Tab-separated table of C-alpha atoms in Angstrom:
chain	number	residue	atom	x	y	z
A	1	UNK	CA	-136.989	59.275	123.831
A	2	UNK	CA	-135.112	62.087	124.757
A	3	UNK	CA	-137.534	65.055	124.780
A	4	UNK	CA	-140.959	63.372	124.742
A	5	UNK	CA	-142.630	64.969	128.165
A	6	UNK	CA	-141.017	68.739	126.509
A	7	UNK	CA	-143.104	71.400	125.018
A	8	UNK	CA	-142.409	74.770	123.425
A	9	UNK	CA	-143.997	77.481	125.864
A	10	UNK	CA	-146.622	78.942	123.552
A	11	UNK	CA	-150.190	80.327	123.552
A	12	UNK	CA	-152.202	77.521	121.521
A	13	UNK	CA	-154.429	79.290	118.391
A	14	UNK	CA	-154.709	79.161	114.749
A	15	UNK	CA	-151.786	80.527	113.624
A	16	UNK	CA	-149.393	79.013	116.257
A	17	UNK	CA	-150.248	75.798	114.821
A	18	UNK	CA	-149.134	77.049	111.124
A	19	UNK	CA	-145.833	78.293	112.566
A	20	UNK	CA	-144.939	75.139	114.294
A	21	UNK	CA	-146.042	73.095	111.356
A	22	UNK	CA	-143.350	74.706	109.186
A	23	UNK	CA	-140.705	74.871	111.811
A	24	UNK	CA	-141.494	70.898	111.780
A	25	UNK	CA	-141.437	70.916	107.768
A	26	UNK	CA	-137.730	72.969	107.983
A	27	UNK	CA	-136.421	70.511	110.949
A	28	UNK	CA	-137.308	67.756	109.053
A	29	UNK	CA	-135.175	68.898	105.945
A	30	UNK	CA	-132.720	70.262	107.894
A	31	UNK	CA	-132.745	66.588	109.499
A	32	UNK	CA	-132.013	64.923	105.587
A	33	UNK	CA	-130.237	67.145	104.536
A	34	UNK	CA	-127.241	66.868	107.543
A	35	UNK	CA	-127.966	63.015	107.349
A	36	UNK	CA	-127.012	62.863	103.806
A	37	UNK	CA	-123.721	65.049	104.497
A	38	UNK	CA	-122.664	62.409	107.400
A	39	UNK	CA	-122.920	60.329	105.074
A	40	UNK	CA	-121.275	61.973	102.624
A	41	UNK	CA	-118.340	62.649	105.165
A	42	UNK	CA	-118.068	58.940	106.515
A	43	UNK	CA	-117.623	57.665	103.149
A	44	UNK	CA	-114.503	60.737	102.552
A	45	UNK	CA	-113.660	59.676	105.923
A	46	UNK	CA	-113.511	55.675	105.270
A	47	UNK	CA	-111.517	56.404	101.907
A	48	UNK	CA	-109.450	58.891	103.269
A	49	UNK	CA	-108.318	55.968	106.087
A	50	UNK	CA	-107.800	53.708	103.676
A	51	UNK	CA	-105.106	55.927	102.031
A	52	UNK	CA	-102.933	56.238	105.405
A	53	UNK	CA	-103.103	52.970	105.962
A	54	UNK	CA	-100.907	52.586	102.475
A	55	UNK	CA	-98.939	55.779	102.494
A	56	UNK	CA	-97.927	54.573	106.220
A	57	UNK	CA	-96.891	51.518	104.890
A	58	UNK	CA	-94.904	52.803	101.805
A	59	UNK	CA	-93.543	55.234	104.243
A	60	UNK	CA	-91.789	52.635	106.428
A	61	UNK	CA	-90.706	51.415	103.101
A	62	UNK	CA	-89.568	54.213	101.723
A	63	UNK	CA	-87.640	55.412	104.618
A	64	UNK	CA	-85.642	52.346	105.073
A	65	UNK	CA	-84.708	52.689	101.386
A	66	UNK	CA	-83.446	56.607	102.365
A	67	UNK	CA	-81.166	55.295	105.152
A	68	UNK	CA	-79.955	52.714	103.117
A	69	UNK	CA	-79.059	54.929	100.409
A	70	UNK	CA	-77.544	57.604	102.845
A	71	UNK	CA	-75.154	54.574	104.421
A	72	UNK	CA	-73.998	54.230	101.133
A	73	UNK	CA	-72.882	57.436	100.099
A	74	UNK	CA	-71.389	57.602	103.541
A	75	UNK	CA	-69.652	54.496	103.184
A	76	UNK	CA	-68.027	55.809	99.449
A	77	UNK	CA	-67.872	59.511	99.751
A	78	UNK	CA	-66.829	59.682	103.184
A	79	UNK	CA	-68.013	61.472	106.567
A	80	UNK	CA	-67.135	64.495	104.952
A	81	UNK	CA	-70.012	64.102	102.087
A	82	UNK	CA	-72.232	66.038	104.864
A	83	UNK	CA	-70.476	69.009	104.487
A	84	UNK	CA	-70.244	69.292	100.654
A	85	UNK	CA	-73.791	68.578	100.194
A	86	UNK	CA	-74.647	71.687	102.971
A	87	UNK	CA	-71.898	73.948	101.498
A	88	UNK	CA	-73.653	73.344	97.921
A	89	UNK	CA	-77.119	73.868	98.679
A	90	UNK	CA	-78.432	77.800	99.337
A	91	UNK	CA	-82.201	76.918	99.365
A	92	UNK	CA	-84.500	74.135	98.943
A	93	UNK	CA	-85.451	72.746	95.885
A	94	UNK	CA	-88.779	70.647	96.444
A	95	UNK	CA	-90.919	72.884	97.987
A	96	UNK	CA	-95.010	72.863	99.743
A	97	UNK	CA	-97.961	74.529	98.749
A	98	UNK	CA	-101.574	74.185	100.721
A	99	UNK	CA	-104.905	74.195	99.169
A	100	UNK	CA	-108.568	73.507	100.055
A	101	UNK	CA	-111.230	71.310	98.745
A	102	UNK	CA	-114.747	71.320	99.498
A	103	UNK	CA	-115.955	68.273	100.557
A	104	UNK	CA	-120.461	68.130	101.316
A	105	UNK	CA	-119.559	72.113	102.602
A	106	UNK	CA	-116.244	70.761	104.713
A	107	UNK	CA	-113.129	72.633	103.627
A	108	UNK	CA	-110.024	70.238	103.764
A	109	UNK	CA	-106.413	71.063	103.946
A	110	UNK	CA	-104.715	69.342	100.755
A	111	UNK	CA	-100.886	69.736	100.621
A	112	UNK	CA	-98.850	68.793	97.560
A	113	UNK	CA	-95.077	69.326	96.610
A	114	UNK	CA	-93.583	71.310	93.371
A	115	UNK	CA	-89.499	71.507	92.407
A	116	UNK	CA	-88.582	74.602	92.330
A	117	UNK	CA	-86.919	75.104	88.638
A	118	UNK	CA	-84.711	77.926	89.725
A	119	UNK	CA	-83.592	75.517	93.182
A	120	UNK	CA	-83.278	72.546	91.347
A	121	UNK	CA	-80.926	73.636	88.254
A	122	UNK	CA	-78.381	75.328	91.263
A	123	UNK	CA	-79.569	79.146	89.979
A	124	UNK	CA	-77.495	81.805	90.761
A	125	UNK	CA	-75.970	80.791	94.601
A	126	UNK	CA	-76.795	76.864	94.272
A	127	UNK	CA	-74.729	74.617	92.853
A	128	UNK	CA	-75.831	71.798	90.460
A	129	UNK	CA	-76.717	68.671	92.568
A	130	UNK	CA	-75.362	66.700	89.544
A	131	UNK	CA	-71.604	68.170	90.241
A	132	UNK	CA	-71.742	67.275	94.309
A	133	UNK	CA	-69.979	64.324	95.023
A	134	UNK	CA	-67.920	64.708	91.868
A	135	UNK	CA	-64.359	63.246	93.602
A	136	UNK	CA	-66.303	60.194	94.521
A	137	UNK	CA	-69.705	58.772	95.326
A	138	UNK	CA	-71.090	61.150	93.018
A	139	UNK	CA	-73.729	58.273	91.517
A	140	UNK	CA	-74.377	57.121	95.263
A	141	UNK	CA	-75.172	60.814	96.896
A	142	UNK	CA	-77.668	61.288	93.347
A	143	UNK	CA	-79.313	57.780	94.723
A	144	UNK	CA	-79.014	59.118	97.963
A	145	UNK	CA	-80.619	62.582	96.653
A	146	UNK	CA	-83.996	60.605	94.572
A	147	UNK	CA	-84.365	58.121	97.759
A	148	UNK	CA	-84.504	61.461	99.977
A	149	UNK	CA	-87.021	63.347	97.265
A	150	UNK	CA	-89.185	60.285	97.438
A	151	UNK	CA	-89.184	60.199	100.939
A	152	UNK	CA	-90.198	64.160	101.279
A	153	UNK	CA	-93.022	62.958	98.652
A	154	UNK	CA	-94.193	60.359	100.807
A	155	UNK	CA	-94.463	62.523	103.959
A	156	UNK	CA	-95.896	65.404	102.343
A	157	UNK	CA	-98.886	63.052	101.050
A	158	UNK	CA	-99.119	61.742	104.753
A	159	UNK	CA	-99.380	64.735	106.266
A	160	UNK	CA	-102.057	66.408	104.193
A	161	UNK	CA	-104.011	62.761	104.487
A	162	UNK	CA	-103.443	62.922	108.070
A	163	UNK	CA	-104.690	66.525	108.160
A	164	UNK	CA	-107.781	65.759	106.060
A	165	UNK	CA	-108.602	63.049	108.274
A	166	UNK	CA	-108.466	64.895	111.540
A	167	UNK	CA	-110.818	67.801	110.146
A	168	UNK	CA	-113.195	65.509	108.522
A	169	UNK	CA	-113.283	63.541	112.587
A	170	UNK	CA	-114.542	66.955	113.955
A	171	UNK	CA	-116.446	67.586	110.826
A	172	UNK	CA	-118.497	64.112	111.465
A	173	UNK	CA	-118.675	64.548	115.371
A	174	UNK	CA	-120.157	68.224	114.600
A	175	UNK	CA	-122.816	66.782	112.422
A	176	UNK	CA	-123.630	63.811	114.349
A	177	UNK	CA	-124.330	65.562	117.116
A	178	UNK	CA	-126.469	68.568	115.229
A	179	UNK	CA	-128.227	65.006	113.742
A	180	UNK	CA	-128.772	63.940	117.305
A	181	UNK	CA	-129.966	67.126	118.086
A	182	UNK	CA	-133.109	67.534	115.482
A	183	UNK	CA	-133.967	63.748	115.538
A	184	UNK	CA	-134.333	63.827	119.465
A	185	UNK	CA	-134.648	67.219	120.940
A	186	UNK	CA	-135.884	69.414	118.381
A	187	UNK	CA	-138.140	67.388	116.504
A	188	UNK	CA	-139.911	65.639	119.238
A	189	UNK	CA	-140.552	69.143	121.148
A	190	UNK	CA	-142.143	70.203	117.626
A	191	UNK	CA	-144.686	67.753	117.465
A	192	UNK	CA	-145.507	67.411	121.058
A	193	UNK	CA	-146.077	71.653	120.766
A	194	UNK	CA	-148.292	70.664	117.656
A	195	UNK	CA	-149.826	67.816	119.672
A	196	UNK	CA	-150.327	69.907	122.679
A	197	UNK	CA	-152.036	73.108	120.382
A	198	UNK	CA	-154.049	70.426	118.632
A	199	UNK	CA	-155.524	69.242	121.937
A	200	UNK	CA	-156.262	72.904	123.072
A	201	UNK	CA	-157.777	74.126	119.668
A	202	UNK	CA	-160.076	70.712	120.528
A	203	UNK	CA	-161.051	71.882	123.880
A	204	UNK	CA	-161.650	75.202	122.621
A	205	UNK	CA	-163.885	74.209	119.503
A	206	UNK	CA	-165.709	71.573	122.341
A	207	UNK	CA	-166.527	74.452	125.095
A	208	UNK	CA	-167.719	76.745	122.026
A	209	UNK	CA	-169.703	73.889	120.805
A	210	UNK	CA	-171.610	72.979	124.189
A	211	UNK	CA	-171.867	76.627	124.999
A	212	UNK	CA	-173.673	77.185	121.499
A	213	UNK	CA	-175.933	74.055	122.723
A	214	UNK	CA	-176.783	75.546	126.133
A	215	UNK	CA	-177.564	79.211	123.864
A	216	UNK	CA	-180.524	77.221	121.712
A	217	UNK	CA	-181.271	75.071	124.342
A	218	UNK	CA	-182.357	78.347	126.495
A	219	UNK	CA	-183.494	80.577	123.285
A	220	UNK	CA	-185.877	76.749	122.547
A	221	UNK	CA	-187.249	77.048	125.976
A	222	UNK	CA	-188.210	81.072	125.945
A	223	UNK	CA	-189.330	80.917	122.318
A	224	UNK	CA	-191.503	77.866	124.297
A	225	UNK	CA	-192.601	80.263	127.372
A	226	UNK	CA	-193.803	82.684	124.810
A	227	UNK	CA	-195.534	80.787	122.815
A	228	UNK	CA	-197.513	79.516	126.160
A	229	UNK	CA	-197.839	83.194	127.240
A	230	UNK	CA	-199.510	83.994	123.678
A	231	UNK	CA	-201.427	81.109	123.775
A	232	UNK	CA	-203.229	81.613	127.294
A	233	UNK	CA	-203.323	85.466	126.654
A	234	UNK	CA	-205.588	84.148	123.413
A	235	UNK	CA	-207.698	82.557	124.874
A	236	UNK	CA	-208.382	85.089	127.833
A	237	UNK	CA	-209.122	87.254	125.128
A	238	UNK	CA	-211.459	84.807	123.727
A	239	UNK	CA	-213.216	84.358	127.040
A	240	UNK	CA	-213.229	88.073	127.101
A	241	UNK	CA	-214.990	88.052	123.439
A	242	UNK	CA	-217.561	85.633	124.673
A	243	UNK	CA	-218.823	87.157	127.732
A	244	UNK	CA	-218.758	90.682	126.166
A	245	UNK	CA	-221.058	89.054	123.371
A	246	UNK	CA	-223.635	87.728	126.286
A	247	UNK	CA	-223.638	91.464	127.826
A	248	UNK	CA	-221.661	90.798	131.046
A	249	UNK	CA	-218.130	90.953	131.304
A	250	UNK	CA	-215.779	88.076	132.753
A	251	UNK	CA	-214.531	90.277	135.415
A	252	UNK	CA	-217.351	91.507	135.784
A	253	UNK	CA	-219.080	87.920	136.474
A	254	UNK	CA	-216.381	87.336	138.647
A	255	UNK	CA	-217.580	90.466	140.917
A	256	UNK	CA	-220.974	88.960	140.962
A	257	UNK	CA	-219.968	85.550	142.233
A	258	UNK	CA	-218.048	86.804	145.062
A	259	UNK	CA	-220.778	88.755	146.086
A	260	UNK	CA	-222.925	86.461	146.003
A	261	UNK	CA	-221.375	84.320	148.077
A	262	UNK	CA	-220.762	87.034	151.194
A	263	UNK	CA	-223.611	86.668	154.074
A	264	UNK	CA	-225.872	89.772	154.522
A	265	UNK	CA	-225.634	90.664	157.917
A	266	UNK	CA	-228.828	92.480	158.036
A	267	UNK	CA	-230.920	89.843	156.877
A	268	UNK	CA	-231.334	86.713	160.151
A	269	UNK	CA	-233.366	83.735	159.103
């Protein structure tokens, strides 16, 4: 595992260890909590998908039903139609406006489409749509008109899918990878700097254990010397008691031996 043999660089005590703990207990929810909003975003993501794979294939449809439609009008109001429809038209009727939605904390694009009332009845430099075409192919360029709206509809809806789905890919990558990131770099260099305190607060507790063991052992042995000390000075004094009771001292005694023993030089046997 990525991260195993690594260690936060700090000094092993007490309160270390309370720090890291919590940074552990934080990493950890920070860990579920980002899990649950990949999640989250795979399943917007996977839905999302599903709904460009149909609006791509009602587009295809859709658009071949536009050409169609302008062939036709072509084909009954003439090459000129072109012009009539430009010359009629000022400003555009069906018209774009963006929003956002939150999705787990991800803000997506959403686009949707609105007729402008004021465009669409021909206001006050359009003219109506329903009098273009009013020579000939009138009903045609109207079909061609609703197949074109439709169309417009269709794209708009692709293109704010499409959008949605490319944020939501770097949306997912980002949170993968800041997943990635706690579960095997930041995590594992928590506990192995827990681990690693935990072993020197061990050693520590160890060397203040045998050196408290070495303090009695050497306070046992003097307490023991003195005793010894108090017990022979006792019974010196005791000694001393006796002999001073029989009228000659023990050093005294001791005098008289020695002399005793030395050779008189004056004396020759």
């Amino acid at each position: 595992m990525a991260g195993q043999n690594q260690r936060l660089n700090v000094v092993p005590t007490v309160t270390m260890l309370g720090v890291m703990k919590a940074r552990l207990v934080g990493a950890t929810r920070g860990h579920a909590l980002l899990k649950k909003k990949s999640d989250a975003l795979t399943v917007q993501f996977r839905a999302i998908l599903k709904k460009i794979v149909a609006a791509k294939e009602s587009m295809g449809e859709t658009m071949r039903a536009s050409s169609f439609s302008l062939a036709e009008a072509k084909y009954v109001a003439g090459d000129g139609v072109r012009h009539i429809v430009l010359q009629s038209v000022r400003a555009a009727s069906v018209r774009v406006k963006s929003h956002q939605e939150n999705v787990a904390g991800v803000k997506l694009p959403k686009f949707t489409h609105f007729v402008d009332p004021a465009a669409a009845s021909g206001g006050p430099s359009n003219a109506s749509p329903s009098l273009t075409g009013l020579a000939r192919g009138g009903q045609q360029v109207a079909a061609c008109r609703a197949a074109h709206v439709k169309a417009i509809e269709v794209l708009v809806e692709l293109a704010s899918l499409q959008t949605s789905f490319l944020t939501l890919d770097e949306a997912i990558k980002t949170t993968n990878r800041r997943v990635n990131a706690l579960e095997n770099v930041v995590k594992p260099r928590i506990e192995n700097t827990i681990s690693y305190i935990k072993g020197e607060l061990d050693e520590l507790e160890r060397e203040d254990f045998f050196r408290l063991k070495k303090i009695q052992g050497y306070k046992k042995r003097e307490i023991e010397r003195q005793m010894a000390n108090a017990k022979l000075f006792a019974e010196e004094q005791l000694a001393e008691d006796l002999a001073l009771k029989r009228g000659i001292s023990v050093g005294a005694a001791a005098n008289l031996l020695v002399a005793g023993g030395e050779k008189d030089d004056d004396i020759i046997f």
